[in-house]
Short mmCIF file of C-alpha atoms in Angstrom, two decimals:
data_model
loop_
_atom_site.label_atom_id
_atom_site.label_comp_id
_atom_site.label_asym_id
_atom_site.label_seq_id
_atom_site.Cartn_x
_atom_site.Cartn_y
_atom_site.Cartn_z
CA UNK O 109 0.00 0.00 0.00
CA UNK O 110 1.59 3.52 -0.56
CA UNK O 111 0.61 6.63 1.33
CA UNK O 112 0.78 10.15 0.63
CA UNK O 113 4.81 9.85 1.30
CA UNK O 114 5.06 8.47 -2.10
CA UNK O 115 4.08 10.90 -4.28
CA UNK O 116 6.76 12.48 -6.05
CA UNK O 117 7.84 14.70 -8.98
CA UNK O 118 10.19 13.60 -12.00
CA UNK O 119 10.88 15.51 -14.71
CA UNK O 120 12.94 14.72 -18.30
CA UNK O 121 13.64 16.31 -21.24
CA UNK O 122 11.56 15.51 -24.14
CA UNK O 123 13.31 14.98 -27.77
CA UNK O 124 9.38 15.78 -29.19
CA UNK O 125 7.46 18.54 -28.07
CA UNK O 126 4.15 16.51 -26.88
CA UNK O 127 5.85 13.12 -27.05
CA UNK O 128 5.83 11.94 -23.55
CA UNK O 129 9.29 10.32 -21.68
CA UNK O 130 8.53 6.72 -20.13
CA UNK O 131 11.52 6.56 -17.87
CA UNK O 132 14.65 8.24 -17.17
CA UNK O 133 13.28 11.00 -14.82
CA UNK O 134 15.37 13.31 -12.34
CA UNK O 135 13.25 13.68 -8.97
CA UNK O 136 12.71 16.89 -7.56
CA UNK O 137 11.58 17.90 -4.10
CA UNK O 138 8.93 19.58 -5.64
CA UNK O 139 7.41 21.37 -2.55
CA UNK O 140 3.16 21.70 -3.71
CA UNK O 141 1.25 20.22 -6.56
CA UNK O 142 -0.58 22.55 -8.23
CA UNK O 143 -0.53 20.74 -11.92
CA UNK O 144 -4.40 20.84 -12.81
CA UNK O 145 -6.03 19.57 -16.24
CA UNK O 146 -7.37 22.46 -18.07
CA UNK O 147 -11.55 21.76 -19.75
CA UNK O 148 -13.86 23.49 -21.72
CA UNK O 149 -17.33 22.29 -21.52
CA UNK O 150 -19.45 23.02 -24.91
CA UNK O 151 -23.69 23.36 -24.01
CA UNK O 152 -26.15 23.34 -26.53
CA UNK O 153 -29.25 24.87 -25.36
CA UNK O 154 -32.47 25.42 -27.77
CA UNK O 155 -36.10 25.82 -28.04
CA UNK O 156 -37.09 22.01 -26.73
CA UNK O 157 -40.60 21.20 -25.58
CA UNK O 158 -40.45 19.88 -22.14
CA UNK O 159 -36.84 20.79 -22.01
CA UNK O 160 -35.96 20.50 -17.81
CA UNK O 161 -32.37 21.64 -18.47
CA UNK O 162 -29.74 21.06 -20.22
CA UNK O 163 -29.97 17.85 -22.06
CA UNK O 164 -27.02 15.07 -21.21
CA UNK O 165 -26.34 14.55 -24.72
CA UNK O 166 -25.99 18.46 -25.06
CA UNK O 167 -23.09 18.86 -23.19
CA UNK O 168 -19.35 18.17 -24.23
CA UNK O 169 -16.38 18.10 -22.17
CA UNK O 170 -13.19 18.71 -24.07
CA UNK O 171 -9.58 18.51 -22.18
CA UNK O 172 -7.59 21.60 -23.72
CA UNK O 173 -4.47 20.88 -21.82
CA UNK O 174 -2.96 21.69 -18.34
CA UNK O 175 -0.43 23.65 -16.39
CA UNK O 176 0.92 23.60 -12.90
CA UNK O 177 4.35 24.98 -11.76
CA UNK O 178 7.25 23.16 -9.50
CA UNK O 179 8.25 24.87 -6.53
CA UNK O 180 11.85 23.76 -4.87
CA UNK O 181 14.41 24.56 -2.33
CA UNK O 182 17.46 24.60 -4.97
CA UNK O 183 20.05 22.01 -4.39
CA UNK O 184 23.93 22.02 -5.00
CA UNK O 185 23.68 19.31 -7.35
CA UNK O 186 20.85 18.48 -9.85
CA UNK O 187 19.07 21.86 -10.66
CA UNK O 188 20.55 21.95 -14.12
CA UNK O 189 17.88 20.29 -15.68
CA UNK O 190 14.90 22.42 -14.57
CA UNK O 191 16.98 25.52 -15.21
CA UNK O 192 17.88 24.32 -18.95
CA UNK O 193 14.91 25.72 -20.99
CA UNK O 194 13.35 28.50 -18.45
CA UNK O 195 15.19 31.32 -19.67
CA UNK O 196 15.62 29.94 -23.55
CA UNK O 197 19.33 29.48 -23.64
CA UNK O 198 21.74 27.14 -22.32
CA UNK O 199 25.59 25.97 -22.32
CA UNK O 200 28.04 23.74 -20.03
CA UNK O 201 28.43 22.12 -18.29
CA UNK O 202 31.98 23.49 -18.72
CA UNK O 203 35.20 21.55 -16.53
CA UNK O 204 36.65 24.70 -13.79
CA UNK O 205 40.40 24.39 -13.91
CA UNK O 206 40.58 20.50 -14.67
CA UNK O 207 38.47 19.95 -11.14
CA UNK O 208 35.19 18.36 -10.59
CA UNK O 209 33.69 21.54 -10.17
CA UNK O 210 31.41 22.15 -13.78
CA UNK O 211 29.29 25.57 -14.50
CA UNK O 212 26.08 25.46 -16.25
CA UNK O 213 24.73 28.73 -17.57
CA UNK O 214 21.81 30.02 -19.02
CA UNK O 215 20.48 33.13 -20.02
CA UNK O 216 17.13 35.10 -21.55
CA UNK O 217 17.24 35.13 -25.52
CA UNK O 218 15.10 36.62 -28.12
CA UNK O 219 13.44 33.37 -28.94
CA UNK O 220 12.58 32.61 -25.34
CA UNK O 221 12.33 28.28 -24.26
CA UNK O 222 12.30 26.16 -27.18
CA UNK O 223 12.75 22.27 -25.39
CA UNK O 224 10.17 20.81 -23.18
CA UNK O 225 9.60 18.77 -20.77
CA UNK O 226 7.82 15.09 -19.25
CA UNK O 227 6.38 15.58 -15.43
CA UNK O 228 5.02 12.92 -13.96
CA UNK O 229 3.31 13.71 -10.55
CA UNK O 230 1.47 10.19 -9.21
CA UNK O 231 -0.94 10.21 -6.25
CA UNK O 232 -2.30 7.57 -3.92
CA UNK O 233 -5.84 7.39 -3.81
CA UNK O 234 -7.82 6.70 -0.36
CA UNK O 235 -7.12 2.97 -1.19
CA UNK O 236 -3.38 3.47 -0.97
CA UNK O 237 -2.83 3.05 -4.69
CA UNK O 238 -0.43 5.55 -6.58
CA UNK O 239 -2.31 6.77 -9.20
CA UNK O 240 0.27 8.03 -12.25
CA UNK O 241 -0.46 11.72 -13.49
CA UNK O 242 2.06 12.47 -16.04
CA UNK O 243 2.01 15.71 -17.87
CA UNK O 244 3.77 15.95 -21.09
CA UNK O 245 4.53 18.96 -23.36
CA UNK O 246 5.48 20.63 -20.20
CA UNK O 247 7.04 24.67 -21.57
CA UNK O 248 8.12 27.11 -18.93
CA UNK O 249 5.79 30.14 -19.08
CA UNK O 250 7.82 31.73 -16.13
CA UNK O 251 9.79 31.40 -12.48
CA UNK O 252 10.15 33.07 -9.54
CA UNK O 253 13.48 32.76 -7.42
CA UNK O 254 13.81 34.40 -3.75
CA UNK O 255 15.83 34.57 -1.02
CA UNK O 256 14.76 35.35 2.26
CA UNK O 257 15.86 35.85 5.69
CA UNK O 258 15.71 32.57 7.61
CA UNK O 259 14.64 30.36 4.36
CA UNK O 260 16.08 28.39 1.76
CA UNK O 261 16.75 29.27 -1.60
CA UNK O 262 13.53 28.82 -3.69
CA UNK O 263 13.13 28.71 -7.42
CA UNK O 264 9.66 27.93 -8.82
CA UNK O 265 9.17 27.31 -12.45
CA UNK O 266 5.38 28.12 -13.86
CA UNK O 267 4.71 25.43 -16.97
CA UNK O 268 2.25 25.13 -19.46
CA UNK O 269 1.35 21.14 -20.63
CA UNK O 270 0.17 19.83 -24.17
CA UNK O 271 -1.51 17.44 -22.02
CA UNK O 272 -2.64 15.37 -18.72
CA UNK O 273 -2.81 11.91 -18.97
CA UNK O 274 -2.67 8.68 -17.01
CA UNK O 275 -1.67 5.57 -19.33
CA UNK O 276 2.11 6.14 -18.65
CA UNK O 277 3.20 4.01 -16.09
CA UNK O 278 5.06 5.81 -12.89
CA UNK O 279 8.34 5.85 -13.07
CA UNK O 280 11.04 5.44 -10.73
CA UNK O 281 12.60 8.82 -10.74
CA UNK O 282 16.64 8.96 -9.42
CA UNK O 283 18.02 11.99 -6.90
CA UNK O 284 21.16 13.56 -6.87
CA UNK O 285 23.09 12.14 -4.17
CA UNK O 286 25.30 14.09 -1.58
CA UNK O 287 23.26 17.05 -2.20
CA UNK O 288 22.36 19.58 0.01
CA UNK O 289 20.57 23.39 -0.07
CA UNK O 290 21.53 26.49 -0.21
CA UNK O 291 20.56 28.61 2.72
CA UNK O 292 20.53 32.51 3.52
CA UNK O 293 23.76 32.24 5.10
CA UNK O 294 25.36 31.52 1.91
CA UNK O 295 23.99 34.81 -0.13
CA UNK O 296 24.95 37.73 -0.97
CA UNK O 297 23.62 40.40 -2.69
CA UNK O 298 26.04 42.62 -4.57
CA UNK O 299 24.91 46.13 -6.38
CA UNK O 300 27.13 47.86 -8.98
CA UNK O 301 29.95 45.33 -8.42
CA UNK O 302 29.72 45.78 -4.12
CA UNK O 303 27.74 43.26 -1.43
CA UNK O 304 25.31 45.50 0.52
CA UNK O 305 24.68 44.05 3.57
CA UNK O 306 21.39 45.52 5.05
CA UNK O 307 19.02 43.21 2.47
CA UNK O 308 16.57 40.86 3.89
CA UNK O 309 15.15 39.48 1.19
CA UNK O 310 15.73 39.04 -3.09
CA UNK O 311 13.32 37.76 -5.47
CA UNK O 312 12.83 37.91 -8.71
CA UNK O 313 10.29 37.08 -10.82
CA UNK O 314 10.25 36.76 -15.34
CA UNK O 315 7.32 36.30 -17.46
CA UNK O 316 8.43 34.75 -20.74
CA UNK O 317 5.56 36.49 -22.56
CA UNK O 318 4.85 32.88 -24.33
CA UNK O 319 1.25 32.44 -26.35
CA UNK O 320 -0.17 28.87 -24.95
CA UNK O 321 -3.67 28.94 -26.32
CA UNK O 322 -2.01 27.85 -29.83
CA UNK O 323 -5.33 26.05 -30.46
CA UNK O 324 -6.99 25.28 -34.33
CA UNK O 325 -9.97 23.89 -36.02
CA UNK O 326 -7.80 20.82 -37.02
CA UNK O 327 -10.19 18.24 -35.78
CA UNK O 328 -8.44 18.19 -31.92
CA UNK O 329 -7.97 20.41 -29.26
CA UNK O 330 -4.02 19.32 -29.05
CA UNK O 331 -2.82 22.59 -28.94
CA UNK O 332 0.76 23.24 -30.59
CA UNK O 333 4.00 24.30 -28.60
CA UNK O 334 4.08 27.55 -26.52
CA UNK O 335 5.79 30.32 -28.93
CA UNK O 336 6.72 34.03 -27.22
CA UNK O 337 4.32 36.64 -28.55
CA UNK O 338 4.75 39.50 -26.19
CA UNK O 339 7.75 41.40 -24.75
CA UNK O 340 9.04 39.55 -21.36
CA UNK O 341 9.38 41.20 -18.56
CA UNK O 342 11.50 40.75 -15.41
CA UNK O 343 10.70 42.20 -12.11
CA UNK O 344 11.49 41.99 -8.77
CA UNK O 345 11.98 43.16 -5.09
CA UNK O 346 14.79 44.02 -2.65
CA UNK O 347 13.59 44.67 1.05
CA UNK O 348 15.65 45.93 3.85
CA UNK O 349 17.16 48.81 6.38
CA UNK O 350 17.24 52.11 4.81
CA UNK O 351 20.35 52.82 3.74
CA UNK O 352 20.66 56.42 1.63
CA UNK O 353 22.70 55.88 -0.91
CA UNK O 354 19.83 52.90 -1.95
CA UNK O 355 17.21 55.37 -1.66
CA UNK O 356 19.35 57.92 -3.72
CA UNK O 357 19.88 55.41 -6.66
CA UNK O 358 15.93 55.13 -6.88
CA UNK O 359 15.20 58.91 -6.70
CA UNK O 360 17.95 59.53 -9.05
CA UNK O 361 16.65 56.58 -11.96
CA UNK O 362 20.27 55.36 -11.55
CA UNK O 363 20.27 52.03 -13.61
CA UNK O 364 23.03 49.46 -12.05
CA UNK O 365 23.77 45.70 -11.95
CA UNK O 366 22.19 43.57 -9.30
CA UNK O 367 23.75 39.80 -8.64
CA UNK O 368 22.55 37.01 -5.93
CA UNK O 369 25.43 35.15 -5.01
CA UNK O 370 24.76 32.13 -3.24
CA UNK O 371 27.64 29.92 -2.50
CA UNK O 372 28.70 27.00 -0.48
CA UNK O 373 31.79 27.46 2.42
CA UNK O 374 32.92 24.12 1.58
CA UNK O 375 34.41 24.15 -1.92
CA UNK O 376 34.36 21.63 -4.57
CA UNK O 377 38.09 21.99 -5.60
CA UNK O 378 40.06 24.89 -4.98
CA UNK O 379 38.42 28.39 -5.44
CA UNK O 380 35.28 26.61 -6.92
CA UNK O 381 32.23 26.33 -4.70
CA UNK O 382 28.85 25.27 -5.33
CA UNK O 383 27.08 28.68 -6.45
CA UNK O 384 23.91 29.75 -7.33
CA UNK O 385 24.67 33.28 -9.38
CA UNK O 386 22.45 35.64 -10.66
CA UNK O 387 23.04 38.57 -12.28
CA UNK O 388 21.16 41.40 -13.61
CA UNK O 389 23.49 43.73 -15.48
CA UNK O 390 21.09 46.79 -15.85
CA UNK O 391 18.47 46.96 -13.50
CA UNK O 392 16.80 50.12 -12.18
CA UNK O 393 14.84 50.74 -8.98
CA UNK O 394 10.83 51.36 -9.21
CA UNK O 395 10.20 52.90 -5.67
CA UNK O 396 9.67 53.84 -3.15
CA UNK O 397 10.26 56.54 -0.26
CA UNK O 398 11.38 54.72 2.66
CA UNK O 399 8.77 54.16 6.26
CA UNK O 400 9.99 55.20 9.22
CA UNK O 401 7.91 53.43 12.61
CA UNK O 402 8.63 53.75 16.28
CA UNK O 403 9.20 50.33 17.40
CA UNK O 404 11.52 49.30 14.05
CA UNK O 405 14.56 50.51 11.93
CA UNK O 406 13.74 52.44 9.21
CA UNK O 407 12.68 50.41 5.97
CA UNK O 408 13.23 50.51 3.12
CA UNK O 409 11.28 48.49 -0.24
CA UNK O 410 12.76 48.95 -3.66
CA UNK O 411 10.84 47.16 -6.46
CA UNK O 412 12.62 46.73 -9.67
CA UNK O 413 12.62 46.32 -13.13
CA UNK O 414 15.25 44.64 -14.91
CA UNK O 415 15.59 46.49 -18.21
CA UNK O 416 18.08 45.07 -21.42
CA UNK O 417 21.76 46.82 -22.65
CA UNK O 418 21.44 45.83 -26.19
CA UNK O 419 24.17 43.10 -26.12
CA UNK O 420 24.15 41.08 -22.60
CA UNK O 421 21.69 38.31 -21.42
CA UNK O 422 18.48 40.44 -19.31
CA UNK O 423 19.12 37.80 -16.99
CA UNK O 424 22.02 35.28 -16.44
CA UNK O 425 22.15 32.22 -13.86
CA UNK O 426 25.32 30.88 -13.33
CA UNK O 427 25.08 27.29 -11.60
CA UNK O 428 28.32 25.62 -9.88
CA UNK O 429 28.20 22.47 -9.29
CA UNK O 430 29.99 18.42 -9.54
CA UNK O 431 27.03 17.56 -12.30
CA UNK O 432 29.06 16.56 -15.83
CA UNK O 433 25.89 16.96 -17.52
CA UNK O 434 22.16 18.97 -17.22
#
C-alpha cells in the first residue's frame, strides 16, 4: 500500500514537443502540486418542448491541456535540468580548472524556451494506490526565485502542458546524491559590483511572454508548442534597512547591476564552490520613499525592473556544481 509519502515529482527532457518520456526522470523535491487539467465544456441549449435543463447529450467536455508549476528549495547538485529551458538558452556544463567543479549557464534570448519537458506527478488514492499523473509537453511560461531571511533558496518554475494523462506508467525517478541546499547564510547580494549588507530578502520574478492557447480547427484540441508573442518582462523586489545611498539610486533613476550570489563554504576543488549566481546587469529601482515606525529601523522596499543593454543576457544564472551533464 503507498501513502501520501510516495508521491513524487520527475521531470525529463523531451526529444518531441508533446511526445511523452517513459523513464529516465530526475526527482525533484517539488514542494506543492498545483498541476491541474485544463476543460472546456461546450452546451447546446435550444427551443425544446419539455426541455428541464440542459440535455445530457448536449453537453461536451473537451480537455484543452494543463499547467501547474514546481516549486523547490534549490540544491547544489541536480538543478541543471529544470533551469535548462526556463530562460531559452543554455551551455556547459563546462570543466573549472581541470576539477570536478562544472558551470552550467543560461540566459534570456530573443526566442525565449524552445525544449520541453515530461512531469510525472502520481498520487495515492484513499485505497493506498499511486495513481500516475504524467504531464507531457510541459514549456516554462515563467519562475520566480527568492531569497529570504531565515529560508532556503527557492526557485519555482510556472509550466504550461500539451496534455494530462494517465496511461504512462510511474516511473522510478533517481536523486542527486550528496546534495544539500543552499541557505541565507550563503547569499549575498552585490549592487554595482559591491555586497550591501542591510538586504533581507531578493526575489525575482520573469514572465516569458509565451502564447499557450495555440489552439486550431484541425479536428483536436491538441494545442501546438508555446511560442513568445509578447515582450518579457523581469521584475522583482529588494527589502531591507534604509540605507541612503539605496534610496538615492531610486530617486535619481540610476540604472546598475544587481547579482545574488549564493555559495557553499565548503568548496568543490580549490576556489570553486557550489554557487547559485544571478546577475542582472542593468536593472533600475521602481520605488519607493522609505517608512519610518517607532518600534523598528527604518525600511526601506525597492521594487525593480530589470531592463536590457542591447548586447548582454536580461538575466544570467550561473550554476556551480559536480554535475558533468544537465
Amino acid at each position: 500500500m503507498a501513502s501520501i509519502l510516495d508521491t513524487f515529482c520527475g521531470v525529463a527532457e523531451e526529444s518531441t514537443y508533446g511526445t511523452a518520456i517513459t523513464s529516465g526522470f530526475r526527482g525533484y523535491e517539488a514542494q506543492s502540486d498545483s498541476f491541474t487539467r485544463e476543460v472546456e465544456y461546450i452546451e447546446s441549449v435550444g427551443f425544446r418542448q419539455a426541455l428541464q435543463t440542459v440535455r445530457s447529450d448536449r453537453h461536451d467536455t473537451i480537455s484543452i491541456g494543463a499547467s501547474g508549476a514546481i516549486e523547490t528549495d534549490v540544491l547544489t547538485k541536480g538543478h541543471g535540468l529544470l533551469l535548462k529551458h526556463m530562460l531559452g538558452g543554455s551551455s556547459g556544463p563546462t570543466q573549472q580548472g581541470g576539477t570536478a567543479a562544472y558551470k552550467q549557464t543560461f540566459e534570456t534570448s530573443d526566442d525565449g524556451p524552445s525544449g520541453s519537458y515530461t512531469v510525472q506527478l502520481p498520487r495515492v488514492d484513499s485505497a493506498g494506490s499511486l495513481q500516475s499523473f504524467t504531464y507531457e509537453g510541459c514549456v516554462p511560461t515563467g519562475f520566480t526565485i527568492t531569497q529570504n531571511l531565515d529560508e532556503a533558496l527557492k526557485l519555482t518554475c510556472d509550466f504550461d502542458s500539451e496534455n494530462e494523462q494517465m496511461s504512462t506508467s510511474a516511473s522510478s525517478p533517481t536523486y542527486p546524491t550528496d546534495a544539500d541546499v543552499f541557505v541565507f547564510t550563503d547569499a549575498t547580494i552585490e549592487v554595482a559590483g559591491s555586497a550591501i549588507n542591510t538586504f533581507t530578502s531578493f526575489s525575482l520574478t520573469g514572465d516569458l511572454g509565451m502564447n499557450t492557447e495555440r489552439r486550431f480547427l484541425k479536428g483536436s484540441a491538441t494545442k501546438l508548442q508555446p511560442a513568445r508573442s509578447a515582450v518579457p518582462s523581469y521584475t522583482g523586489s529588494l527589502e531591507g534597512e534604509f540605507t541612503n545611498a539605496q534610496y538615492e539610486a531610486f530617486r535619481d533613476g540610476t540604472i546598475f547591476q544587481l547579482e545574488l550570489i549564493c555559495a557553499k563554504s565548503t568548496a568543490i576543488a580549490g576556489s570553486y564552490y557550489p554557487t547559485f549566481h544571478v546577475t542582472l546587469p542593468k536593472c533600475k529601482f521602481t520605488g519607493s520613499t522609505p517608512v519610518a515606525s517607532t518600534d523598528d529601523l527604518t525600511r526601506l522596499s525597492l521594487p525593480f525592473t530589470v531592463l536590457w543593454d542591447g548586447s548582454n543576457a536580461a538575466v544570467k544564472v550561473e550554476y556551480t556544481s559536480t554535475d558533468t551533464s544537465f
